[in-house]
Amino acid sequence: MAVQLDHQAWTPEGRLETEQLELQLLLEGVYRQYGFDFREYAPASLKRRVWRRVHAEGARSIAGLLERVLHDADVMERLLLDLSISVTSMFRDPSFYAALREQIVPVLRTYPFTRIWVAGCSTGEEVYSLSILLREEGIYDRTRIYATDINEAVLERAQKGVFPLEKMKEYTENYIRAGGQRSFSEYYLAKYEGALFERTLTENVVWAQHNLVQDRLFNTFNLILCRNVMIYFDRALQSRVHQLFYDSLERFGILALGHKESIRFTGLEDRYEELDTQEKLYRKVK
């Protein structure tokens, strides 16, 4: 894929136009060469992450980064990490996990078996948090968690279950505020400057690559968690992903979103009952 751009754009408007064109070409090139579709992600967030990779690779422009991406899969792997990793931590937003314990777990207890989808699981902190909560509530053994992400590299890290030891103080505080019932340190072993979490916490977890932008329904679920992922999508893409989640939920299944996310403007508002306005918990009713 050849890139021919005129860089004699001296006005601020001209530079902005060139930058936007280069960004479009980069996203199109990534899609055609590697199959990852970021073309409908929110432009402002994309631009920041792309420029971070431009500088890290020593390229002079987005067009220069595109040339490297097209000819070096390692550069593409590094760009993918920049574009797909979201900020995450164990028991992030403790009030959300407290709401899960109080409002959602009693519902899950009524099922003989529960299927949960953690979409955009990144490096796995949310998955381990959920496993700990379900174990403490006595329903982990009859639960299957499907943990998916677009990026295979972060999935490999998630499966290892090793997290920075210096994060354990923060995670312990989150766990306590989320209603944790044990000593958080019982769940991990401090080893090699890292915290290795119990392998039993992932016995009922299926890790798989899944692209929310392109891939389709693969199972039906009683609970779907997709928190702080769709804030990076434009409205049209958000609507398509919400349709995927709606189709993937069993009747009376629960959808959990991040604090800054909503089902408003998706065309599906009347198909859900809002269970918790603050924690963005919705139940499919139609």
PDB file of C-alpha atoms in Angstrom:
ATOM      1  CA  MET A   1       0.000   0.000   0.000  1.00  0.00           C
ATOM      2  CA  ALA A   2       1.830   3.097  -1.258  1.00  0.00           C
ATOM      3  CA  VAL A   3       1.459   6.372   0.614  1.00  0.00           C
ATOM      4  CA  GLN A   4       1.691   9.616  -1.361  1.00  0.00           C
ATOM      5  CA  LEU A   5       1.042  12.759   0.660  1.00  0.00           C
ATOM      6  CA  ASP A   6       1.764  16.418   0.056  1.00  0.00           C
ATOM      7  CA  HIS A   7       3.492  17.782   3.143  1.00  0.00           C
ATOM      8  CA  GLN A   8       3.611  21.398   1.913  1.00  0.00           C
ATOM      9  CA  ALA A   9       0.675  22.280   4.184  1.00  0.00           C
ATOM     10  CA  TRP A  10       1.905  25.342   6.012  1.00  0.00           C
ATOM     11  CA  THR A  11      -1.351  26.617   7.538  1.00  0.00           C
ATOM     12  CA  PRO A  12      -2.731  25.126  10.774  1.00  0.00           C
ATOM     13  CA  GLU A  13      -5.840  24.079   8.850  1.00  0.00           C
ATOM     14  CA  GLY A  14      -3.691  22.408   6.200  1.00  0.00           C
ATOM     15  CA  ARG A  15      -1.605  20.558   8.771  1.00  0.00           C
ATOM     16  CA  LEU A  16      -4.739  19.340  10.539  1.00  0.00           C
ATOM     17  CA  GLU A  17      -6.193  18.151   7.226  1.00  0.00           C
ATOM     18  CA  THR A  18      -2.978  16.293   6.402  1.00  0.00           C
ATOM     19  CA  GLU A  19      -2.875  14.711   9.856  1.00  0.00           C
ATOM     20  CA  GLN A  20      -6.468  13.512   9.543  1.00  0.00           C
ATOM     21  CA  LEU A  21      -5.768  12.041   6.108  1.00  0.00           C
ATOM     22  CA  GLU A  22      -2.641  10.279   7.385  1.00  0.00           C
ATOM     23  CA  LEU A  23      -4.610   8.859  10.330  1.00  0.00           C
ATOM     24  CA  GLN A  24      -7.307   7.556   7.986  1.00  0.00           C
ATOM     25  CA  LEU A  25      -4.661   5.939   5.769  1.00  0.00           C
ATOM     26  CA  LEU A  26      -2.987   4.342   8.799  1.00  0.00           C
ATOM     27  CA  LEU A  27      -6.244   2.830  10.036  1.00  0.00           C
ATOM     28  CA  GLU A  28      -7.139   1.630   6.536  1.00  0.00           C
ATOM     29  CA  GLY A  29      -3.671   0.105   6.111  1.00  0.00           C
ATOM     30  CA  VAL A  30      -3.888  -1.685   9.478  1.00  0.00           C
ATOM     31  CA  TYR A  31      -7.292  -3.072   8.534  1.00  0.00           C
ATOM     32  CA  ARG A  32      -6.240  -4.304   5.092  1.00  0.00           C
ATOM     33  CA  GLN A  33      -2.899  -5.737   6.160  1.00  0.00           C
ATOM     34  CA  TYR A  34      -3.741  -7.190   9.586  1.00  0.00           C
ATOM     35  CA  GLY A  35      -7.543  -7.281   9.837  1.00  0.00           C
ATOM     36  CA  PHE A  36      -7.819  -5.062  12.932  1.00  0.00           C
ATOM     37  CA  ASP A  37     -10.511  -2.434  12.419  1.00  0.00           C
ATOM     38  CA  PHE A  38     -10.047   0.788  14.385  1.00  0.00           C
ATOM     39  CA  ARG A  39     -11.708   2.995  11.768  1.00  0.00           C
ATOM     40  CA  GLU A  40     -14.722   3.783  13.946  1.00  0.00           C
ATOM     41  CA  TYR A  41     -12.893   4.433  17.187  1.00  0.00           C
ATOM     42  CA  ALA A  42     -13.209   7.898  18.734  1.00  0.00           C
ATOM     43  CA  PRO A  43     -10.739  10.102  16.770  1.00  0.00           C
ATOM     44  CA  ALA A  44      -9.366  12.144  19.696  1.00  0.00           C
ATOM     45  CA  SER A  45      -8.294   9.105  21.722  1.00  0.00           C
ATOM     46  CA  LEU A  46      -6.914   7.356  18.632  1.00  0.00           C
ATOM     47  CA  LYS A  47      -4.858  10.365  17.624  1.00  0.00           C
ATOM     48  CA  ARG A  48      -3.182  10.613  21.051  1.00  0.00           C
ATOM     49  CA  ARG A  49      -2.269   6.924  21.072  1.00  0.00           C
ATOM     50  CA  VAL A  50      -1.034   6.951  17.476  1.00  0.00           C
ATOM     51  CA  TRP A  51       1.226   9.968  18.059  1.00  0.00           C
ATOM     52  CA  ARG A  52       2.630   8.266  21.156  1.00  0.00           C
ATOM     53  CA  ARG A  53       3.666   5.347  18.936  1.00  0.00           C
ATOM     54  CA  VAL A  54       4.995   7.720  16.220  1.00  0.00           C
ATOM     55  CA  HIS A  55       7.403   9.245  18.742  1.00  0.00           C
ATOM     56  CA  ALA A  56       8.309   5.895  20.323  1.00  0.00           C
ATOM     57  CA  GLU A  57       9.236   4.437  16.924  1.00  0.00           C
ATOM     58  CA  GLY A  58      11.241   7.531  15.953  1.00  0.00           C
ATOM     59  CA  ALA A  59       8.978   8.211  12.971  1.00  0.00           C
ATOM     60  CA  ARG A  60       8.484  11.812  11.847  1.00  0.00           C
ATOM     61  CA  SER A  61       4.803  11.540  10.988  1.00  0.00           C
ATOM     62  CA  ILE A  62       1.789   9.239  11.024  1.00  0.00           C
ATOM     63  CA  ALA A  63       2.573   8.432   7.393  1.00  0.00           C
ATOM     64  CA  GLY A  64       6.065   7.388   8.465  1.00  0.00           C
ATOM     65  CA  LEU A  65       4.558   5.108  11.107  1.00  0.00           C
ATOM     66  CA  LEU A  66       2.285   3.567   8.471  1.00  0.00           C
ATOM     67  CA  GLU A  67       5.265   2.631   6.310  1.00  0.00           C
ATOM     68  CA  ARG A  68       6.855   0.849   9.268  1.00  0.00           C
ATOM     69  CA  VAL A  69       3.624  -0.866  10.298  1.00  0.00           C
ATOM     70  CA  LEU A  70       3.087  -2.261   6.809  1.00  0.00           C
ATOM     71  CA  HIS A  71       6.590  -3.712   6.602  1.00  0.00           C
ATOM     72  CA  ASP A  72       7.278  -4.770  10.198  1.00  0.00           C
ATOM     73  CA  ALA A  73       4.831  -6.940  12.162  1.00  0.00           C
ATOM     74  CA  ASP A  74       6.675  -6.098  15.405  1.00  0.00           C
ATOM     75  CA  VAL A  75       5.823  -2.424  14.951  1.00  0.00           C
ATOM     76  CA  MET A  76       2.207  -3.417  14.371  1.00  0.00           C
ATOM     77  CA  GLU A  77       2.233  -5.446  17.584  1.00  0.00           C
ATOM     78  CA  ARG A  78       3.467  -2.436  19.548  1.00  0.00           C
ATOM     79  CA  LEU A  79       0.861  -0.178  17.919  1.00  0.00           C
ATOM     80  CA  LEU A  80      -1.859  -2.688  18.741  1.00  0.00           C
ATOM     81  CA  LEU A  81      -0.838  -2.598  22.398  1.00  0.00           C
ATOM     82  CA  ASP A  82      -1.160   1.197  22.344  1.00  0.00           C
ATOM     83  CA  LEU A  83      -4.565   1.121  20.680  1.00  0.00           C
ATOM     84  CA  SER A  84      -6.189  -1.717  22.605  1.00  0.00           C
ATOM     85  CA  ILE A  85      -5.025  -1.562  26.244  1.00  0.00           C
ATOM     86  CA  SER A  86      -7.340   0.357  28.545  1.00  0.00           C
ATOM     87  CA  VAL A  87      -6.647   1.468  32.082  1.00  0.00           C
ATOM     88  CA  THR A  88      -7.537  -1.363  34.441  1.00  0.00           C
ATOM     89  CA  SER A  89      -6.968  -2.547  37.993  1.00  0.00           C
ATOM     90  CA  MET A  90      -8.322  -5.164  40.376  1.00  0.00           C
ATOM     91  CA  PHE A  91     -11.694  -4.272  41.886  1.00  0.00           C
ATOM     92  CA  ARG A  92     -11.589  -0.979  40.011  1.00  0.00           C
ATOM     93  CA  ASP A  93     -14.594   1.097  41.078  1.00  0.00           C
ATOM     94  CA  PRO A  94     -15.198  -0.877  44.302  1.00  0.00           C
ATOM     95  CA  SER A  95     -18.788   0.337  44.487  1.00  0.00           C
ATOM     96  CA  PHE A  96     -19.488  -1.544  41.254  1.00  0.00           C
ATOM     97  CA  TYR A  97     -18.308  -4.833  42.750  1.00  0.00           C
ATOM     98  CA  ALA A  98     -20.293  -4.133  45.910  1.00  0.00           C
ATOM     99  CA  ALA A  99     -23.373  -3.693  43.698  1.00  0.00           C
ATOM    100  CA  LEU A 100     -22.592  -6.999  41.972  1.00  0.00           C
ATOM    101  CA  ARG A 101     -22.508  -8.751  45.343  1.00  0.00           C
ATOM    102  CA  GLU A 102     -25.712  -7.177  46.604  1.00  0.00           C
ATOM    103  CA  GLN A 103     -27.882  -6.978  43.495  1.00  0.00           C
ATOM    104  CA  ILE A 104     -26.640  -9.423  40.847  1.00  0.00           C
ATOM    105  CA  VAL A 105     -25.237 -12.424  42.747  1.00  0.00           C
ATOM    106  CA  PRO A 106     -28.650 -13.243  44.307  1.00  0.00           C
ATOM    107  CA  VAL A 107     -30.031 -13.480  40.757  1.00  0.00           C
ATOM    108  CA  LEU A 108     -27.147 -15.662  39.563  1.00  0.00           C
ATOM    109  CA  ARG A 109     -27.733 -18.024  42.486  1.00  0.00           C
ATOM    110  CA  THR A 110     -31.102 -18.922  40.999  1.00  0.00           C
ATOM    111  CA  TYR A 111     -29.448 -20.405  37.893  1.00  0.00           C
ATOM    112  CA  PRO A 112     -28.146 -23.993  37.839  1.00  0.00           C
ATOM    113  CA  PHE A 113     -25.236 -22.762  35.693  1.00  0.00           C
ATOM    114  CA  THR A 114     -24.079 -19.246  34.792  1.00  0.00           C
ATOM    115  CA  ARG A 115     -22.264 -17.990  31.719  1.00  0.00           C
ATOM    116  CA  ILE A 116     -20.474 -14.647  31.992  1.00  0.00           C
ATOM    117  CA  TRP A 117     -18.704 -12.685  29.257  1.00  0.00           C
ATOM    118  CA  VAL A 118     -15.982 -10.174  30.170  1.00  0.00           C
ATOM    119  CA  ALA A 119     -15.565  -8.307  26.888  1.00  0.00           C
ATOM    120  CA  GLY A 120     -12.339  -6.346  26.451  1.00  0.00           C
ATOM    121  CA  CYS A 121     -10.693  -8.039  29.417  1.00  0.00           C
ATOM    122  CA  SER A 122      -7.239  -6.567  28.702  1.00  0.00           C
ATOM    123  CA  THR A 123      -4.581  -7.955  31.073  1.00  0.00           C
ATOM    124  CA  GLY A 124      -7.153  -9.758  33.212  1.00  0.00           C
ATOM    125  CA  GLU A 125      -7.489  -7.762  36.420  1.00  0.00           C
ATOM    126  CA  GLU A 126     -11.270  -7.619  36.074  1.00  0.00           C
ATOM    127  CA  VAL A 127     -11.480 -11.355  35.427  1.00  0.00           C
ATOM    128  CA  TYR A 128      -9.519 -12.260  38.565  1.00  0.00           C
ATOM    129  CA  SER A 129     -11.587  -9.785  40.594  1.00  0.00           C
ATOM    130  CA  LEU A 130     -14.785 -11.386  39.345  1.00  0.00           C
ATOM    131  CA  SER A 131     -13.503 -14.900  40.072  1.00  0.00           C
ATOM    132  CA  ILE A 132     -12.626 -13.934  43.638  1.00  0.00           C
ATOM    133  CA  LEU A 133     -16.046 -12.384  44.192  1.00  0.00           C
ATOM    134  CA  LEU A 134     -17.910 -15.404  42.765  1.00  0.00           C
ATOM    135  CA  ARG A 135     -15.827 -17.805  44.843  1.00  0.00           C
ATOM    136  CA  GLU A 136     -16.583 -15.902  48.024  1.00  0.00           C
ATOM    137  CA  GLU A 137     -20.276 -15.934  47.131  1.00  0.00           C
ATOM    138  CA  GLY A 138     -20.196 -19.694  46.567  1.00  0.00           C
ATOM    139  CA  ILE A 139     -21.165 -19.777  42.877  1.00  0.00           C
ATOM    140  CA  TYR A 140     -17.813 -19.903  41.070  1.00  0.00           C
ATOM    141  CA  ASP A 141     -17.910 -23.703  40.676  1.00  0.00           C
ATOM    142  CA  ARG A 142     -21.060 -23.503  38.555  1.00  0.00           C
ATOM    143  CA  THR A 143     -19.934 -20.551  36.466  1.00  0.00           C
ATOM    144  CA  ARG A 144     -18.055 -20.282  33.170  1.00  0.00           C
ATOM    145  CA  ILE A 145     -16.350 -16.962  32.437  1.00  0.00           C
ATOM    146  CA  TYR A 146     -15.459 -16.100  28.844  1.00  0.00           C
ATOM    147  CA  ALA A 147     -12.687 -13.500  28.875  1.00  0.00           C
ATOM    148  CA  THR A 148     -12.027 -11.926  25.483  1.00  0.00           C
ATOM    149  CA  ASP A 149      -9.865  -9.203  24.021  1.00  0.00           C
ATOM    150  CA  ILE A 150      -8.741  -8.101  20.572  1.00  0.00           C
ATOM    151  CA  ASN A 151      -5.075  -8.423  21.542  1.00  0.00           C
ATOM    152  CA  GLU A 152      -3.507 -11.877  21.921  1.00  0.00           C
ATOM    153  CA  ALA A 153      -0.458 -10.457  23.699  1.00  0.00           C
ATOM    154  CA  VAL A 154      -2.490  -9.051  26.595  1.00  0.00           C
ATOM    155  CA  LEU A 155      -4.480 -12.300  26.790  1.00  0.00           C
ATOM    156  CA  GLU A 156      -1.224 -14.206  27.263  1.00  0.00           C
ATOM    157  CA  ARG A 157      -0.271 -11.850  30.093  1.00  0.00           C
ATOM    158  CA  ALA A 158      -3.708 -12.254  31.653  1.00  0.00           C
ATOM    159  CA  GLN A 159      -3.459 -16.039  31.662  1.00  0.00           C
ATOM    160  CA  LYS A 160      -0.171 -15.930  33.571  1.00  0.00           C
ATOM    161  CA  GLY A 161      -1.892 -14.203  36.486  1.00  0.00           C
ATOM    162  CA  VAL A 162       1.162 -12.202  37.546  1.00  0.00           C
ATOM    163  CA  PHE A 163       0.686  -8.571  38.526  1.00  0.00           C
ATOM    164  CA  PRO A 164       3.065  -5.926  39.916  1.00  0.00           C
ATOM    165  CA  LEU A 165       3.693  -6.394  43.610  1.00  0.00           C
ATOM    166  CA  GLU A 166       3.617  -2.640  44.184  1.00  0.00           C
ATOM    167  CA  LYS A 167      -0.035  -2.636  43.062  1.00  0.00           C
ATOM    168  CA  MET A 168      -1.164  -4.968  45.832  1.00  0.00           C
ATOM    169  CA  LYS A 169      -1.710  -2.196  48.399  1.00  0.00           C
ATOM    170  CA  GLU A 170      -4.085  -0.391  46.019  1.00  0.00           C
ATOM    171  CA  TYR A 171      -5.800  -3.637  45.038  1.00  0.00           C
ATOM    172  CA  THR A 172      -6.212  -4.662  48.675  1.00  0.00           C
ATOM    173  CA  GLU A 173      -7.888  -1.352  49.491  1.00  0.00           C
ATOM    174  CA  ASN A 174     -10.202  -1.764  46.493  1.00  0.00           C
ATOM    175  CA  TYR A 175     -11.022  -5.327  47.559  1.00  0.00           C
ATOM    176  CA  ILE A 176     -11.928  -4.270  51.095  1.00  0.00           C
ATOM    177  CA  ARG A 177     -14.137  -1.411  49.835  1.00  0.00           C
ATOM    178  CA  ALA A 178     -15.820  -3.866  47.427  1.00  0.00           C
ATOM    179  CA  GLY A 179     -16.924  -6.020  50.367  1.00  0.00           C
ATOM    180  CA  GLY A 180     -14.119  -8.594  50.336  1.00  0.00           C
ATOM    181  CA  GLN A 181     -14.589 -11.358  52.893  1.00  0.00           C
ATOM    182  CA  ARG A 182     -11.025 -12.634  53.387  1.00  0.00           C
ATOM    183  CA  SER A 183      -7.498 -11.344  53.556  1.00  0.00           C
ATOM    184  CA  PHE A 184      -6.671 -10.346  49.961  1.00  0.00           C
ATOM    185  CA  SER A 185      -3.114 -11.686  50.320  1.00  0.00           C
ATOM    186  CA  GLU A 186      -4.530 -15.218  50.582  1.00  0.00           C
ATOM    187  CA  TYR A 187      -5.218 -15.125  46.842  1.00  0.00           C
ATOM    188  CA  TYR A 188      -1.650 -14.573  45.664  1.00  0.00           C
ATOM    189  CA  LEU A 189       1.938 -15.537  46.289  1.00  0.00           C
ATOM    190  CA  ALA A 190       4.598 -12.835  46.286  1.00  0.00           C
ATOM    191  CA  LYS A 191       7.290 -14.148  43.966  1.00  0.00           C
ATOM    192  CA  TYR A 192      10.016 -12.653  41.745  1.00  0.00           C
ATOM    193  CA  GLU A 193       8.884  -9.078  42.445  1.00  0.00           C
ATOM    194  CA  GLY A 194       5.397  -9.986  41.271  1.00  0.00           C
ATOM    195  CA  ALA A 195       2.155 -11.271  42.733  1.00  0.00           C
ATOM    196  CA  LEU A 196       1.242 -14.692  41.299  1.00  0.00           C
ATOM    197  CA  PHE A 197      -2.481 -15.336  41.715  1.00  0.00           C
ATOM    198  CA  GLU A 198      -3.974 -18.746  42.451  1.00  0.00           C
ATOM    199  CA  ARG A 199      -4.406 -20.896  39.360  1.00  0.00           C
ATOM    200  CA  THR A 200      -7.773 -22.088  40.700  1.00  0.00           C
ATOM    201  CA  LEU A 201      -9.134 -18.601  39.979  1.00  0.00           C
ATOM    202  CA  THR A 202      -8.955 -19.340  36.252  1.00  0.00           C
ATOM    203  CA  GLU A 203     -10.067 -22.986  36.235  1.00  0.00           C
ATOM    204  CA  ASN A 204     -13.475 -21.890  34.942  1.00  0.00           C
ATOM    205  CA  VAL A 205     -12.204 -19.164  32.618  1.00  0.00           C
ATOM    206  CA  VAL A 206     -12.039 -19.464  28.834  1.00  0.00           C
ATOM    207  CA  TRP A 207      -9.572 -16.962  27.320  1.00  0.00           C
ATOM    208  CA  ALA A 208     -10.137 -16.119  23.664  1.00  0.00           C
ATOM    209  CA  GLN A 209      -9.358 -13.462  21.098  1.00  0.00           C
ATOM    210  CA  HIS A 210     -12.502 -11.627  20.015  1.00  0.00           C
ATOM    211  CA  ASN A 211     -12.896  -8.391  18.078  1.00  0.00           C
ATOM    212  CA  LEU A 212     -15.978  -6.454  19.150  1.00  0.00           C
ATOM    213  CA  VAL A 213     -15.809  -4.414  15.958  1.00  0.00           C
ATOM    214  CA  GLN A 214     -15.888  -7.335  13.539  1.00  0.00           C
ATOM    215  CA  ASP A 215     -16.716 -10.641  15.256  1.00  0.00           C
ATOM    216  CA  ARG A 216     -20.210 -11.950  15.872  1.00  0.00           C
ATOM    217  CA  LEU A 217     -22.204 -13.643  18.605  1.00  0.00           C
ATOM    218  CA  PHE A 218     -20.494 -16.814  19.876  1.00  0.00           C
ATOM    219  CA  ASN A 219     -22.649 -17.816  22.865  1.00  0.00           C
ATOM    220  CA  THR A 220     -25.463 -16.591  25.102  1.00  0.00           C
ATOM    221  CA  PHE A 221     -24.854 -15.202  28.572  1.00  0.00           C
ATOM    222  CA  ASN A 222     -26.519 -14.417  31.875  1.00  0.00           C
ATOM    223  CA  LEU A 223     -24.124 -11.527  32.551  1.00  0.00           C
ATOM    224  CA  ILE A 224     -21.961  -9.399  30.251  1.00  0.00           C
ATOM    225  CA  LEU A 225     -19.343  -7.003  31.600  1.00  0.00           C
ATOM    226  CA  CYS A 226     -17.925  -4.472  29.166  1.00  0.00           C
ATOM    227  CA  ARG A 227     -16.648  -1.620  31.270  1.00  0.00           C
ATOM    228  CA  ASN A 228     -14.625   1.357  30.055  1.00  0.00           C
ATOM    229  CA  VAL A 229     -14.195  -0.074  26.561  1.00  0.00           C
ATOM    230  CA  MET A 230     -16.850   1.652  24.466  1.00  0.00           C
ATOM    231  CA  ILE A 231     -15.781   5.125  25.560  1.00  0.00           C
ATOM    232  CA  TYR A 232     -13.181   4.729  22.805  1.00  0.00           C
ATOM    233  CA  PHE A 233     -15.806   3.994  20.106  1.00  0.00           C
ATOM    234  CA  ASP A 234     -17.810   6.490  18.077  1.00  0.00           C
ATOM    235  CA  ARG A 235     -21.591   6.443  18.465  1.00  0.00           C
ATOM    236  CA  ALA A 236     -22.307   4.296  15.402  1.00  0.00           C
ATOM    237  CA  LEU A 237     -19.869   1.625  16.536  1.00  0.00           C
ATOM    238  CA  GLN A 238     -21.237   1.741  20.085  1.00  0.00           C
ATOM    239  CA  SER A 239     -24.712   1.023  18.713  1.00  0.00           C
ATOM    240  CA  ARG A 240     -23.463  -1.998  16.747  1.00  0.00           C
ATOM    241  CA  VAL A 241     -21.630  -3.428  19.743  1.00  0.00           C
ATOM    242  CA  HIS A 242     -24.680  -2.866  21.945  1.00  0.00           C
ATOM    243  CA  GLN A 243     -26.730  -4.849  19.435  1.00  0.00           C
ATOM    244  CA  LEU A 244     -24.184  -7.675  19.717  1.00  0.00           C
ATOM    245  CA  PHE A 245     -24.494  -7.632  23.509  1.00  0.00           C
ATOM    246  CA  TYR A 246     -28.291  -7.544  23.351  1.00  0.00           C
ATOM    247  CA  ASP A 247     -28.339 -10.542  21.006  1.00  0.00           C
ATOM    248  CA  SER A 248     -25.846 -12.358  23.271  1.00  0.00           C
ATOM    249  CA  LEU A 249     -27.864 -11.937  26.479  1.00  0.00           C
ATOM    250  CA  GLU A 250     -30.395 -14.455  27.691  1.00  0.00           C
ATOM    251  CA  ARG A 251     -33.754 -12.976  28.603  1.00  0.00           C
ATOM    252  CA  PHE A 252     -33.388 -11.209  31.971  1.00  0.00           C
ATOM    253  CA  GLY A 253     -29.615 -11.262  31.458  1.00  0.00           C
ATOM    254  CA  ILE A 254     -27.582  -8.408  32.956  1.00  0.00           C
ATOM    255  CA  LEU A 255     -25.406  -5.894  31.094  1.00  0.00           C
ATOM    256  CA  ALA A 256     -22.739  -4.021  33.113  1.00  0.00           C
ATOM    257  CA  LEU A 257     -21.108  -0.891  31.680  1.00  0.00           C
ATOM    258  CA  GLY A 258     -18.521   1.592  32.934  1.00  0.00           C
ATOM    259  CA  HIS A 259     -19.499   4.693  34.893  1.00  0.00           C
ATOM    260  CA  LYS A 260     -19.114   6.945  31.829  1.00  0.00           C
ATOM    261  CA  GLU A 261     -21.009   4.628  29.501  1.00  0.00           C
ATOM    262  CA  SER A 262     -24.715   4.284  28.781  1.00  0.00           C
ATOM    263  CA  ILE A 263     -27.321   2.542  26.634  1.00  0.00           C
ATOM    264  CA  ARG A 264     -28.787   5.930  25.666  1.00  0.00           C
ATOM    265  CA  PHE A 265     -28.936   6.633  21.918  1.00  0.00           C
ATOM    266  CA  THR A 266     -28.421   2.935  21.086  1.00  0.00           C
ATOM    267  CA  GLY A 267     -32.039   2.318  20.101  1.00  0.00           C
ATOM    268  CA  LEU A 268     -32.236  -0.405  22.745  1.00  0.00           C
ATOM    269  CA  GLU A 269     -33.151   1.650  25.802  1.00  0.00           C
ATOM    270  CA  ASP A 270     -36.701   0.323  25.973  1.00  0.00           C
ATOM    271  CA  ARG A 271     -35.471  -3.279  25.885  1.00  0.00           C
ATOM    272  CA  TYR A 272     -33.692  -2.969  29.241  1.00  0.00           C
ATOM    273  CA  GLU A 273     -34.690  -2.244  32.804  1.00  0.00           C
ATOM    274  CA  GLU A 274     -32.224  -0.018  34.636  1.00  0.00           C
ATOM    275  CA  LEU A 275     -31.223  -1.771  37.862  1.00  0.00           C
ATOM    276  CA  ASP A 276     -28.633   0.693  39.123  1.00  0.00           C
ATOM    277  CA  THR A 277     -28.215   4.161  37.638  1.00  0.00           C
ATOM    278  CA  GLN A 278     -24.889   4.859  39.323  1.00  0.00           C
ATOM    279  CA  GLU A 279     -23.254   1.499  38.577  1.00  0.00           C
ATOM    280  CA  LYS A 280     -24.752   1.173  35.061  1.00  0.00           C
ATOM    281  CA  LEU A 281     -26.418  -2.196  35.541  1.00  0.00           C
ATOM    282  CA  TYR A 282     -29.189  -3.089  33.097  1.00  0.00           C
ATOM    283  CA  ARG A 283     -31.484  -6.119  32.787  1.00  0.00           C
ATOM    284  CA  LYS A 284     -32.756  -7.300  29.396  1.00  0.00           C
ATOM    285  CA  VAL A 285     -36.547  -7.466  29.576  1.00  0.00           C
ATOM    286  CA  LYS A 286     -37.624  -7.711  25.906  1.00  0.00           C
TER     287      LYS A 286
END
